[in-house]
Coordinates of C-alpha atoms in Angstrom, one line a residue:
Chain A
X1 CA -9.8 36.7 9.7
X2 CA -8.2 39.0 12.6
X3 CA -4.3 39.1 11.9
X4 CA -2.2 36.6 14.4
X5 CA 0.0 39.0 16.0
X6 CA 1.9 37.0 17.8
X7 CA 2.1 32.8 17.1
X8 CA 3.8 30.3 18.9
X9 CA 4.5 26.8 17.8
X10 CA 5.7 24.1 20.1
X11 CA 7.5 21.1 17.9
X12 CA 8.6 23.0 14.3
X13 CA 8.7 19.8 12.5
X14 CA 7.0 19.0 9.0
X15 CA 3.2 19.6 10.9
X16 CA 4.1 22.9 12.9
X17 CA 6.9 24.0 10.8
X18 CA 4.3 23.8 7.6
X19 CA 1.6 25.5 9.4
X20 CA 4.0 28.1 10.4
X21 CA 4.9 29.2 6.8
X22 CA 1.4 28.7 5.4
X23 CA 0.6 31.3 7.9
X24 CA 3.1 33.7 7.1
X25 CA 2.6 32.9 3.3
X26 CA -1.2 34.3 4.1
X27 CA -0.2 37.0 4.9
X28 CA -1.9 36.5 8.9
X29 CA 0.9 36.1 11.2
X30 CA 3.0 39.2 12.7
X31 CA 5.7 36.9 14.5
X32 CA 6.1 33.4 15.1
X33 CA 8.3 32.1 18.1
X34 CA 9.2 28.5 18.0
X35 CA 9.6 26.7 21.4
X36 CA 10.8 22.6 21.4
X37 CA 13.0 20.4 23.1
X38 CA 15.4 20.6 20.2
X39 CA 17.5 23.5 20.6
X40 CA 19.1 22.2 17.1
X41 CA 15.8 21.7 15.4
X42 CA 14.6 25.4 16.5
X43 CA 18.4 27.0 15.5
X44 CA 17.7 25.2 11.8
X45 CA 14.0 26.7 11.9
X46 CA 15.4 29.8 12.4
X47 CA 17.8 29.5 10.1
X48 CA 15.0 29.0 7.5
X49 CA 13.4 31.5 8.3
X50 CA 9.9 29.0 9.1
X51 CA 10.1 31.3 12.8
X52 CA 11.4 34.6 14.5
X53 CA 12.2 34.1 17.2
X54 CA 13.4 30.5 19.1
X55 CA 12.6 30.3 22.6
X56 CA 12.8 28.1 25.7
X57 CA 11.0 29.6 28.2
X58 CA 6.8 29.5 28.2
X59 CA 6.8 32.2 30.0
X60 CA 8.2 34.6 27.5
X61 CA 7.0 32.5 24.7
X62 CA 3.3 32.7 25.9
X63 CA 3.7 36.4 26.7
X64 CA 0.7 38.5 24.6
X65 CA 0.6 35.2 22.4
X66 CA -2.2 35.2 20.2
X67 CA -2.4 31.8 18.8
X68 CA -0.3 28.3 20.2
X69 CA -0.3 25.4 17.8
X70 CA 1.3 22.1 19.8
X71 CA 2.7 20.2 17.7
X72 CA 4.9 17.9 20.0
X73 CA 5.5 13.9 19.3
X74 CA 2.1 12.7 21.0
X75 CA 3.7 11.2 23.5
X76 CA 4.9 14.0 24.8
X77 CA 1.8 16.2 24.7
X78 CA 1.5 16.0 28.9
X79 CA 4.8 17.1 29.5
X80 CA 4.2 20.2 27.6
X81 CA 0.8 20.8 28.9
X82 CA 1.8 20.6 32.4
X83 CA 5.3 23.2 31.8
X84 CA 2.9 25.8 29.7
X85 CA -0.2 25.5 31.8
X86 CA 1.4 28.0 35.0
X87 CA 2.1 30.7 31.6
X88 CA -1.1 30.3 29.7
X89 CA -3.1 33.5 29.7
X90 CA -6.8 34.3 29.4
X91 CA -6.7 35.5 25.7
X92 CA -4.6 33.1 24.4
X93 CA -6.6 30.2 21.8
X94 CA -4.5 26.7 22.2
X95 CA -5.0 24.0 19.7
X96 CA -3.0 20.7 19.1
X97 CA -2.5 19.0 16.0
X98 CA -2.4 15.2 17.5
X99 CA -3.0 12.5 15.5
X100 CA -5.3 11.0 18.4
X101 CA -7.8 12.7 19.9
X102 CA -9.5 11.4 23.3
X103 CA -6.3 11.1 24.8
X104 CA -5.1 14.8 24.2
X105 CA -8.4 15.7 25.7
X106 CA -7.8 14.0 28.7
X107 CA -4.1 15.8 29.1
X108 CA -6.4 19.3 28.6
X109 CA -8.9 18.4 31.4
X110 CA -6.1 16.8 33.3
X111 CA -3.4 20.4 32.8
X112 CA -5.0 23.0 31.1
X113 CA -8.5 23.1 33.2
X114 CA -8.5 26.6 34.3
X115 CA -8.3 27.7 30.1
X116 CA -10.5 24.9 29.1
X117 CA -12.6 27.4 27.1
X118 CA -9.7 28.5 24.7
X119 CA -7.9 25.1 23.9
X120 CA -9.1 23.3 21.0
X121 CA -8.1 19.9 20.1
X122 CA -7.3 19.6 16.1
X123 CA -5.7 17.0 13.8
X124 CA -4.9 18.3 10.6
X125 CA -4.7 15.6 8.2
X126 CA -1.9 15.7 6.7
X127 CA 2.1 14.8 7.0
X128 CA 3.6 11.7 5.7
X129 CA 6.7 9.3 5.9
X130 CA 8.9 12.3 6.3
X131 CA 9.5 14.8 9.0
X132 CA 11.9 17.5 10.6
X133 CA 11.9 21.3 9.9
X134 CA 13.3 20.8 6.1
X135 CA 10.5 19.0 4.6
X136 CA 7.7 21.5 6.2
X137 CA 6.6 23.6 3.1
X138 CA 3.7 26.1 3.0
X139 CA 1.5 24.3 0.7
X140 CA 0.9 20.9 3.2
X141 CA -2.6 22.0 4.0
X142 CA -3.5 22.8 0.8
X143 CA -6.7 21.0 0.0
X144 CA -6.3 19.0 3.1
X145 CA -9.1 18.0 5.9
X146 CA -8.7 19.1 9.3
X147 CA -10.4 17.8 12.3
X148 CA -11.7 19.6 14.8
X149 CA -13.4 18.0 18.2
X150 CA -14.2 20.9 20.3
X151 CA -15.2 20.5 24.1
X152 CA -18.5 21.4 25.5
X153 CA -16.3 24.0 27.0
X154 CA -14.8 25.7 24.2
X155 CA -15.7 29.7 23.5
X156 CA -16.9 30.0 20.2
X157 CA -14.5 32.5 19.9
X158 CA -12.0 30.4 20.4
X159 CA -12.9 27.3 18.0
X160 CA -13.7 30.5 14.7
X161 CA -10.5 31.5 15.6
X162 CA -8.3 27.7 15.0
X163 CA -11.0 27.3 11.7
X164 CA -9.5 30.4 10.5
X165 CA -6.3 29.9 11.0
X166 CA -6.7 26.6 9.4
X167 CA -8.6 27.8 6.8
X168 CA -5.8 30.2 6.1
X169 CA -3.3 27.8 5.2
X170 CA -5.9 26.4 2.9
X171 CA -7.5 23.0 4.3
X172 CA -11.5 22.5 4.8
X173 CA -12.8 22.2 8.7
X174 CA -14.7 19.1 9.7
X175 CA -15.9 19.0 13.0
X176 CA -16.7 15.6 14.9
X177 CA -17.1 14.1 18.8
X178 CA -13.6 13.3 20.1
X179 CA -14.7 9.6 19.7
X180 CA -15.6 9.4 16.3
X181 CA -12.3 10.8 14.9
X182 CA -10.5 8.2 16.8
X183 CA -12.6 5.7 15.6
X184 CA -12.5 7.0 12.1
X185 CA -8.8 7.1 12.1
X186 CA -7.7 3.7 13.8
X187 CA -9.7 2.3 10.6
X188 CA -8.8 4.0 7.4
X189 CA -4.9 5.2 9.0
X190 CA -4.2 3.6 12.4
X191 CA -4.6 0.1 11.1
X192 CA -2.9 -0.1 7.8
X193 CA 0.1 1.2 9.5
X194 CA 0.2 -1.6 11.7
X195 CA -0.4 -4.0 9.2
X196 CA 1.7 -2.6 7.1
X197 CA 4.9 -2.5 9.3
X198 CA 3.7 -6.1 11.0
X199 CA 3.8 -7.8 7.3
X200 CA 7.6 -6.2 6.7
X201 CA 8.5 -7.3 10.3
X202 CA 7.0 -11.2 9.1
X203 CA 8.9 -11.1 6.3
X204 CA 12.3 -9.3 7.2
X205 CA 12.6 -11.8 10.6
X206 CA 12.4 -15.4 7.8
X207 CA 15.6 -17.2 7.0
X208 CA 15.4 -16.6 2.9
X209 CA 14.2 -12.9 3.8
X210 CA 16.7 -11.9 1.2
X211 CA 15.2 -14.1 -1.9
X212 CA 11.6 -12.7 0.1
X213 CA 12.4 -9.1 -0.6
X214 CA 14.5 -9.8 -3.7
X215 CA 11.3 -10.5 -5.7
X216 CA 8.9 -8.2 -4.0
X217 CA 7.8 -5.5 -7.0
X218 CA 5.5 -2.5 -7.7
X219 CA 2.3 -4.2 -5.4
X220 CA 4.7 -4.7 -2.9
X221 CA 6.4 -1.4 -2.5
X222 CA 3.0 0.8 -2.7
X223 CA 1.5 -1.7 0.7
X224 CA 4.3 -1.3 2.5
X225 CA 5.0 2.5 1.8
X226 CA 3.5 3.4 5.3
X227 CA 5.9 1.0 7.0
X228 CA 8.7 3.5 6.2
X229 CA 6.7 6.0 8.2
X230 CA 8.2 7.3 11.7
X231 CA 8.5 4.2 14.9
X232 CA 8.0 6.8 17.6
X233 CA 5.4 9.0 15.9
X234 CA 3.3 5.3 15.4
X235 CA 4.3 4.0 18.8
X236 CA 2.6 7.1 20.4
X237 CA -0.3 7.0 18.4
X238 CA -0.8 3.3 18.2
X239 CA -0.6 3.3 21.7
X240 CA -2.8 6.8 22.4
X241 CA -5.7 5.1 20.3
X242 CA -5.0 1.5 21.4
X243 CA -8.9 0.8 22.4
X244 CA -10.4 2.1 18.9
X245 CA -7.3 0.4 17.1
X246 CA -7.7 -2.7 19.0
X247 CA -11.2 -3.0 17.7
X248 CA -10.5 -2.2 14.1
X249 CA -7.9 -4.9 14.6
X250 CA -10.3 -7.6 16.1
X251 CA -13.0 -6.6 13.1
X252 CA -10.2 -6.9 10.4
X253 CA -9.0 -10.4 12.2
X254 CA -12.8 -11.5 11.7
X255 CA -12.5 -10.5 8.0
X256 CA -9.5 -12.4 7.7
X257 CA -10.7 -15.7 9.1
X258 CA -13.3 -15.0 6.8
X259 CA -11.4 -15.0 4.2
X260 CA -9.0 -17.9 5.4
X261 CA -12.7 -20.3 5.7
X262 CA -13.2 -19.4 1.9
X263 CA -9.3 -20.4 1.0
X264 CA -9.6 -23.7 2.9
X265 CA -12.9 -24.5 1.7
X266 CA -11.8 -23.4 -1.8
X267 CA -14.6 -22.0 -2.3
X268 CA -13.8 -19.6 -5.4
X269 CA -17.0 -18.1 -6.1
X270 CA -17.5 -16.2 -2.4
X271 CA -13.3 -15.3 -2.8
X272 CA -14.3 -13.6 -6.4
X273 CA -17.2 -11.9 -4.9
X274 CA -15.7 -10.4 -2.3
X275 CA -12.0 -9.5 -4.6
X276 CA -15.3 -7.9 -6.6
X277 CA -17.0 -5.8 -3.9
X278 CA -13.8 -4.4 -2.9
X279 CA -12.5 -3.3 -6.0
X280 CA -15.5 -1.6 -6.7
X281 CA -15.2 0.2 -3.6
X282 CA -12.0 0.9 -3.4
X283 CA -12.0 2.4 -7.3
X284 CA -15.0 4.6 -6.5
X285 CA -13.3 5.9 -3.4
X286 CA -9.8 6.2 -5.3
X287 CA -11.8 8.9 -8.2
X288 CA -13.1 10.6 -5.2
X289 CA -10.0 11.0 -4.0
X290 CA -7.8 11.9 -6.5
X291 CA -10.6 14.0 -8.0
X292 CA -10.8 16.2 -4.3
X293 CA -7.3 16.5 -4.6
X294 CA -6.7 17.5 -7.7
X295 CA -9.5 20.5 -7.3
X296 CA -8.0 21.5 -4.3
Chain B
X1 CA 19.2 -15.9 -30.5
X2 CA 17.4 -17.4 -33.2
X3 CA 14.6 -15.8 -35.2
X4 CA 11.6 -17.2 -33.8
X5 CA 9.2 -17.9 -37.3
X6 CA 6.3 -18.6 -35.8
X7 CA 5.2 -17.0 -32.2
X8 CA 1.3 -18.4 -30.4
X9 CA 0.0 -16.4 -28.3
X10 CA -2.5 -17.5 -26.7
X11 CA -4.7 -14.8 -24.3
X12 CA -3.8 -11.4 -25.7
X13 CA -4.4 -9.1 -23.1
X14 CA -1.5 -7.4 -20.9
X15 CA 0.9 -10.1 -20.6
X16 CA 0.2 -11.6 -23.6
X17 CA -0.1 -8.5 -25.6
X18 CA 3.6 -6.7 -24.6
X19 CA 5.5 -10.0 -25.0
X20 CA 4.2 -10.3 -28.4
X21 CA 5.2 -6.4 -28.8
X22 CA 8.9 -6.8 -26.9
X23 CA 9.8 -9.4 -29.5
X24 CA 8.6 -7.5 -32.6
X25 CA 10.1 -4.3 -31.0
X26 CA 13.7 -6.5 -30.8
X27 CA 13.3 -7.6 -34.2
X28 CA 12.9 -11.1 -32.9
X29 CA 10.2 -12.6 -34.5
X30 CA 8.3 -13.1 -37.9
X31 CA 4.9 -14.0 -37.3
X32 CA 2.7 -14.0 -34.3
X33 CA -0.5 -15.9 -34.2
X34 CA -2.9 -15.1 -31.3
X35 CA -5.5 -17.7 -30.0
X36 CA -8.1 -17.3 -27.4
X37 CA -11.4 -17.4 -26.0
X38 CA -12.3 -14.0 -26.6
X39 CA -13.1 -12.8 -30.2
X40 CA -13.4 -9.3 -29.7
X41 CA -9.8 -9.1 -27.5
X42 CA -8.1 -10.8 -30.8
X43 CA -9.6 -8.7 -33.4
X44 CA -9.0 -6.0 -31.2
X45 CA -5.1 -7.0 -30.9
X46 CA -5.1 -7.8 -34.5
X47 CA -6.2 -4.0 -35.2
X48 CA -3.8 -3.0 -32.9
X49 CA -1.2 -4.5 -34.9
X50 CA 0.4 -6.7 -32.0
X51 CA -0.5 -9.9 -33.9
X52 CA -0.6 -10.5 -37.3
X53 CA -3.2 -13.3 -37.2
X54 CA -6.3 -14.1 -35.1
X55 CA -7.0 -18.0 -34.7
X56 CA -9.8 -20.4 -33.6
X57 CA -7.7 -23.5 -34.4
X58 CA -4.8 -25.3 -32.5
X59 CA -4.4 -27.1 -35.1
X60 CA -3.8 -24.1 -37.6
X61 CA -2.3 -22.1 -35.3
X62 CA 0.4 -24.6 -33.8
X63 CA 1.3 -25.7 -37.5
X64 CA 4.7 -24.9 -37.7
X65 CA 5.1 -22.7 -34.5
X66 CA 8.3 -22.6 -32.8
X67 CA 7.2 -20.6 -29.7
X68 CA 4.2 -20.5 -27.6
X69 CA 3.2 -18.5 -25.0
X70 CA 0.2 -19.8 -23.1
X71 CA -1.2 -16.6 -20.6
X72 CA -5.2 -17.1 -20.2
X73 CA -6.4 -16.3 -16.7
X74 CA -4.7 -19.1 -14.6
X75 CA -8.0 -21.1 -14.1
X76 CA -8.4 -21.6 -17.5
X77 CA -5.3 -23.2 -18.2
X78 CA -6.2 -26.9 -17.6
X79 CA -9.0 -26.1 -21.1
X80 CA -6.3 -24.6 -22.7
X81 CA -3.6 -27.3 -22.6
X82 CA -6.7 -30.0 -23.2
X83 CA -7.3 -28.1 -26.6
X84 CA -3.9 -27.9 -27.9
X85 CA -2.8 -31.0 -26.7
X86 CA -3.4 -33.0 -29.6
X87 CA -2.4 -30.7 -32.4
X88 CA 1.6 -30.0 -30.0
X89 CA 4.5 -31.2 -32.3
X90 CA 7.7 -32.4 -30.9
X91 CA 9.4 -29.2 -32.1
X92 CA 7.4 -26.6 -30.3
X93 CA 8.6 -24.9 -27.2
X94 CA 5.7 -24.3 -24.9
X95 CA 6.0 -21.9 -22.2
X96 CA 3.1 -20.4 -19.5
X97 CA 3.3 -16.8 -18.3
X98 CA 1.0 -17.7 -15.1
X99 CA 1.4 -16.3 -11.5
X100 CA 1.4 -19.6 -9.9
X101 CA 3.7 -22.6 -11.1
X102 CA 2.8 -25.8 -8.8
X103 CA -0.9 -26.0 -10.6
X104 CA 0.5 -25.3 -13.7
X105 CA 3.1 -27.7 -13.3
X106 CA 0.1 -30.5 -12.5
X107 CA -1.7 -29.4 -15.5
X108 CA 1.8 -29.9 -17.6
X109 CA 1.7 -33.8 -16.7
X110 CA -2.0 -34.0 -16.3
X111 CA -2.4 -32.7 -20.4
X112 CA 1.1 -32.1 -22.0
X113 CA 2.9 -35.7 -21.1
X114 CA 4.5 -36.4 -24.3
X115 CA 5.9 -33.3 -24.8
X116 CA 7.1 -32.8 -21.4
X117 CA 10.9 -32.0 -23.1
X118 CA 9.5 -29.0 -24.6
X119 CA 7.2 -27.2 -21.7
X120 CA 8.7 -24.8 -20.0
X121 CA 7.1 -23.2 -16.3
X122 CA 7.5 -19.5 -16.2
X123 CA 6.6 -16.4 -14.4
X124 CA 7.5 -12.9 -15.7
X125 CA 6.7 -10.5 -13.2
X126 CA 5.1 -7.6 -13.9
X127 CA 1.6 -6.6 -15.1
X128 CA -0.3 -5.0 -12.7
X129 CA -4.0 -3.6 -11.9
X130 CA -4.6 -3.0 -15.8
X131 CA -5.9 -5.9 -18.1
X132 CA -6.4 -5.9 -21.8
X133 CA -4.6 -5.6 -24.6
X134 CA -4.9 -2.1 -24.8
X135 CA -2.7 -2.0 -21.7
X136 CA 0.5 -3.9 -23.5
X137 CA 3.5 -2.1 -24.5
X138 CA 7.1 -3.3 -25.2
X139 CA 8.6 -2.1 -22.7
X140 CA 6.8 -3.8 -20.2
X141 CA 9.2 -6.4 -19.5
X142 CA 12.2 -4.2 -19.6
X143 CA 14.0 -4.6 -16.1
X144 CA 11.8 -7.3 -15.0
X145 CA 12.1 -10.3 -13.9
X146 CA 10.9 -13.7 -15.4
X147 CA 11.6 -16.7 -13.0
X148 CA 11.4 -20.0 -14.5
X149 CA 10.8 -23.3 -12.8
X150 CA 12.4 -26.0 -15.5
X151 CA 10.9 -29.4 -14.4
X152 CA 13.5 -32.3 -14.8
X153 CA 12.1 -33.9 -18.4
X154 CA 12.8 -30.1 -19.9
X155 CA 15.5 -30.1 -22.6
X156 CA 18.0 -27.8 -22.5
X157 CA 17.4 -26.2 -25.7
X158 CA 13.9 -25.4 -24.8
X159 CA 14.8 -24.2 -20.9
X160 CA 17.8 -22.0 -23.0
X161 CA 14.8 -20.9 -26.1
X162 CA 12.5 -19.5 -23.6
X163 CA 15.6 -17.8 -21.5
X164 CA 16.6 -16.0 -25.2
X165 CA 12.8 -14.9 -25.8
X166 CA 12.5 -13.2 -22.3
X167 CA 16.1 -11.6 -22.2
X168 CA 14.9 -10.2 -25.9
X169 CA 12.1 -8.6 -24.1
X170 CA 14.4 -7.3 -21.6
X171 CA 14.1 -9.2 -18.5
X172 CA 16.5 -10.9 -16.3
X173 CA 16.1 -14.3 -15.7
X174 CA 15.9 -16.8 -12.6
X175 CA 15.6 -20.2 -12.1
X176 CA 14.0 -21.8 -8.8
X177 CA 11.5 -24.8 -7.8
X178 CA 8.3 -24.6 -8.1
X179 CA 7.5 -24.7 -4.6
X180 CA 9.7 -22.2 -3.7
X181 CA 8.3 -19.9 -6.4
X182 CA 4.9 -20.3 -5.0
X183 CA 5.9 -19.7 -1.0
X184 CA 8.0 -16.6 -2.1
X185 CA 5.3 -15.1 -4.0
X186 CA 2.6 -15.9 -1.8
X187 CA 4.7 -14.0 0.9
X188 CA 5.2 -11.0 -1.2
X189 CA 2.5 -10.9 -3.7
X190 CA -0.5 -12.9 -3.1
X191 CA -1.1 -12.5 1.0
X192 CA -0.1 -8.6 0.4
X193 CA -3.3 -8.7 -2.3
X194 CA -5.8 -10.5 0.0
X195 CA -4.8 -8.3 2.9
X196 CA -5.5 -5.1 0.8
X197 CA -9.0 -6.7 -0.4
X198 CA -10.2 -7.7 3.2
X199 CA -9.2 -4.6 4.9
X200 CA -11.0 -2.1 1.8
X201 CA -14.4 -5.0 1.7
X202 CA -14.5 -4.9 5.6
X203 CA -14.7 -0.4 6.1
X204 CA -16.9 -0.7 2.7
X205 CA -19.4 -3.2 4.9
X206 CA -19.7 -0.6 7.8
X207 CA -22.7 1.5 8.4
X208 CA -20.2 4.3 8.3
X209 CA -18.3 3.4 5.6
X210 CA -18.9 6.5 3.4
X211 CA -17.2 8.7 6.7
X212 CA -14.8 6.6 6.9
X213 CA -13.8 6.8 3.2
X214 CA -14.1 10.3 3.4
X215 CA -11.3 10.8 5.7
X216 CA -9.2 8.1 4.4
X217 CA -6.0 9.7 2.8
X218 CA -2.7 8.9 0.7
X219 CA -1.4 6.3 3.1
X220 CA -4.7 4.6 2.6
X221 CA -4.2 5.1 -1.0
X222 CA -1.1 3.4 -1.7
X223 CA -2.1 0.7 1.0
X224 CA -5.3 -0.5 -0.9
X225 CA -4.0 0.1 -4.6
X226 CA -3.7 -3.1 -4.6
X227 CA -7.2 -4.1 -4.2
X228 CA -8.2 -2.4 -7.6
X229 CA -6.3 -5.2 -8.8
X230 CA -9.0 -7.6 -11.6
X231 CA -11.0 -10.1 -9.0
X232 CA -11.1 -12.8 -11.1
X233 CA -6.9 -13.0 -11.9
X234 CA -7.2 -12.8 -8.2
X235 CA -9.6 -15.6 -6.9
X236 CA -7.6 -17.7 -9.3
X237 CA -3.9 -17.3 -8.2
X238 CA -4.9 -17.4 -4.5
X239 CA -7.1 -20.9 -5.0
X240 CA -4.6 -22.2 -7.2
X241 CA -1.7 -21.3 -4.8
X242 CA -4.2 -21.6 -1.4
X243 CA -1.7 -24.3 0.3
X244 CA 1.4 -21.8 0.1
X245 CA -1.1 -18.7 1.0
X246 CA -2.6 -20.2 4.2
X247 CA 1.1 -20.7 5.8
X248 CA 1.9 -17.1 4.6
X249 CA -1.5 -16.0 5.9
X250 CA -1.2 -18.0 9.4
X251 CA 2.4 -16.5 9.6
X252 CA 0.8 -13.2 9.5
X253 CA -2.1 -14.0 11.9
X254 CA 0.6 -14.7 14.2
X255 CA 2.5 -11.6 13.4
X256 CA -1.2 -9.7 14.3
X257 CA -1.4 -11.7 17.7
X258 CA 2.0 -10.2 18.7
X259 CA 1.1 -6.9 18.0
X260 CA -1.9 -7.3 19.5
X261 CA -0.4 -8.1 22.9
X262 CA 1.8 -5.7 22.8
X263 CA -0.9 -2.9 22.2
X264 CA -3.4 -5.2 25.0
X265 CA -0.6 -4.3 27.5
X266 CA 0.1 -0.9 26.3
X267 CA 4.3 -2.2 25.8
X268 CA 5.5 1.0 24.0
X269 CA 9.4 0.0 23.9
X270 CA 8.6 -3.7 22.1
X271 CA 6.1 -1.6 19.8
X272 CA 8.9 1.0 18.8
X273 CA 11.5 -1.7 18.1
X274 CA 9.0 -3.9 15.9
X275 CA 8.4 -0.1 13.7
X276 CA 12.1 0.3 14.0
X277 CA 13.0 -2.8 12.3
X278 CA 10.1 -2.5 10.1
X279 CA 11.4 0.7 8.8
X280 CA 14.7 -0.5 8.8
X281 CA 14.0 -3.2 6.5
X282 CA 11.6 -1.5 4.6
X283 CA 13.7 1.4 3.4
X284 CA 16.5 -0.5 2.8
X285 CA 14.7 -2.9 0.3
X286 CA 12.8 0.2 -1.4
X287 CA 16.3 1.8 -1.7
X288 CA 17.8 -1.2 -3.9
X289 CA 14.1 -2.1 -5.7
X290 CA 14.4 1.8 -6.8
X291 CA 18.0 1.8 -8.4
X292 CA 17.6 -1.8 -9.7
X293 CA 14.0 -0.3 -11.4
X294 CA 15.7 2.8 -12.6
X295 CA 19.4 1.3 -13.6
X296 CA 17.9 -1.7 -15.8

């Protein structure tokens, strides 16, 4: 890949912080500036080295940029849009690294239509529970997926240009309609947050929540791991992808009236059956996975 | 404690298995006799070494016993307490290691009436997706809980016998009701395990289930470990603790009807508290499970 001379990352937190140093660790950045509404949170990025150079002005920042990763809270991806969008040059490649994907695309047609050719939506996945500038580390992508959704729009140029830099920090490119990832996600990431932090909610609001939680153990802890995850980051993206996550919900309410018919009924054999076709599912997926991320 | 002289077990496989190891481990016992319906899992526990006899006859094995464990699957305990019904002295403390204690409690006064003094309801809480005796070690009980559910006839010498055997396996021990026993772990066990089931047979039942596995990640991971979990053990606890499970499930239907007004009308600040407080509560419980896991 052509060297990055010149990378800019708006939001150095765990996602653009780690993409930052996974760069530099390849070897294919020349100078990263950090830009962000957190002075403090750029001033510790500096401090650690994960950037150059800490700006707040686009302008500057955008001048003879190469690359821009934004890597904002999702909720404010518009805001950022529409105060880089004046700066934004002809040669510079744009991607995100939402979580959601059909509503960053609308921001793009809605603030960045002049450059529509050179900003590619992305959604590395990857990231967990924790966040902020001191848990990024080089290795995130490692072996990870990342999404890419490119508009009709988009130069080619521009999209072999956000798969090599991806690539470069070590995670495999999948590309998909804009739809389909959100789809995709609301399912297998979208929805068992929610679930997850509804069932702690249920239990944490009952009067003997104490005795509740008091003899909660190992099956407990591992379902409700995801419910430790960040409110604002899940409150922007439940909310970005409330259509698709509102019809995983409604297909997952049918399974579990499903499921409530069979307990009423008592009806043992259809429960074991379906405990059955689940575990065998889940157990083939769960040696997939481990064995893709251990080769990685 | 005294020396227990003669330990039944009856079902060797995980639970079974380490209790009979935890009490030859604290030099508590002299002989253990296992029982069951499964030849090749008590020659297999005999080889092992975790019992020193293999039986096909209450009436051998009970001679003389001073302890019994009783931990079958749970919807085979009604046969078991049939069988060794008639062959139960007056001096043998019977306890049950099931996950459920209402139905077990029914099948006590349905098959065990005269020797009601001596049968003791209890619950150690561990085990987990493993089965088998191959799975047991001593230690498996070591920081765990064991909640008993002493029903009124109980003697004090047996309620205080079983206590001595558990806290010689390392557990701590409490006592509650029955019914209580059953709503608490419906809430934190059982409607967590039916959740994790529906949600991985419902994405396994799509025409795109193999995408959507293959983007599913570590959240998704922990979220569904559960539903590896053995579907028979399953179907049985849930029907035999339905009544407590369908208040537990139609609290969380509720719970699911919130959210899903709040996402319907797009209400970002009631979404971010509900997270909030579900974080709140969450890391606060994982914070004290964790040091009372790793202090004990």
């Amino acid at each position: 890949m052509a060297m990055i001379g010149k990378l800019v990352v708006c939001g150095v937190g765990l996602i653009g912080g780690s993409f930052a140093m996974a760069l530099r660790k390849a070897g294919a950045v020349r100078h990263i500036v950090g830009i962000g509404r957190s002075r403090e949170a750029l001033s510790r990025a500096l401090a650690l080295g994960v950037i150059d150079e800490a700006s707040d002005s686009w302008a500057e920042a955008l001048d003879g940029a190469n690359l821009v990763l934004l890597a904002p809270p999702v909720g404010q991806m518009e805001q950022v849009m529409q105060a880089m969008a004046p700066h934004l040059g002809d040669r510079t490649v744009v991607m995100d690294a939402g979580s959601t994907k059909r509503d960053v695309i609308e921001a793009i047609y809605r603030h960045l239509g002049p450059q529509l050719g050179n900003v590619v939506p992305a959604h590395p996945i990857a990231g967990a529970e924790r966040s902020g500038v001191d848990a990024a580390f080089a290795e995130l992508y490692e072996g990870r997926k990342v999404v890419l959704t490119p508009l009709p729009e988009n130069e080619p140029s521009a999209v072999l240009a956000v798969r090599e830099a991806w690539e470069a920090c070590g995670a495999t490119i999948h590309e998909m309609p804009a739809q389909d990832h959100d789809r995709v996600f609301a399912a297998v990431s979208h929805l068992p947050h929610l679930l997850a932090f509804g069932l702690v909610h249920d239990l944490a609001g009952r009067a003997n929540a104490e005795q509740l939680f008091g003899f909660a153990a190992g099956g407990f802890r591992d379902f409700t791991r995801i419910a430790g995850s960040h409110p604002e980051m899940w409150r922007d993206i439940c909310i970005a992808n409330r259509q698709a996550l509102l019809a995983e919900l409604d297909e997952y309410l049918a399974e579990l009236a499903y499921l409530r018919a069979l307990l009423l009924s008592g009806d043992s054999e259809r429960l074991e059956q379906h405990f059955s076709e689940a575990r065998a599912a889940r157990n083939t997926w769960a040696e997939q996975f481990a064995k893709a991320s251990s080769s990685e």
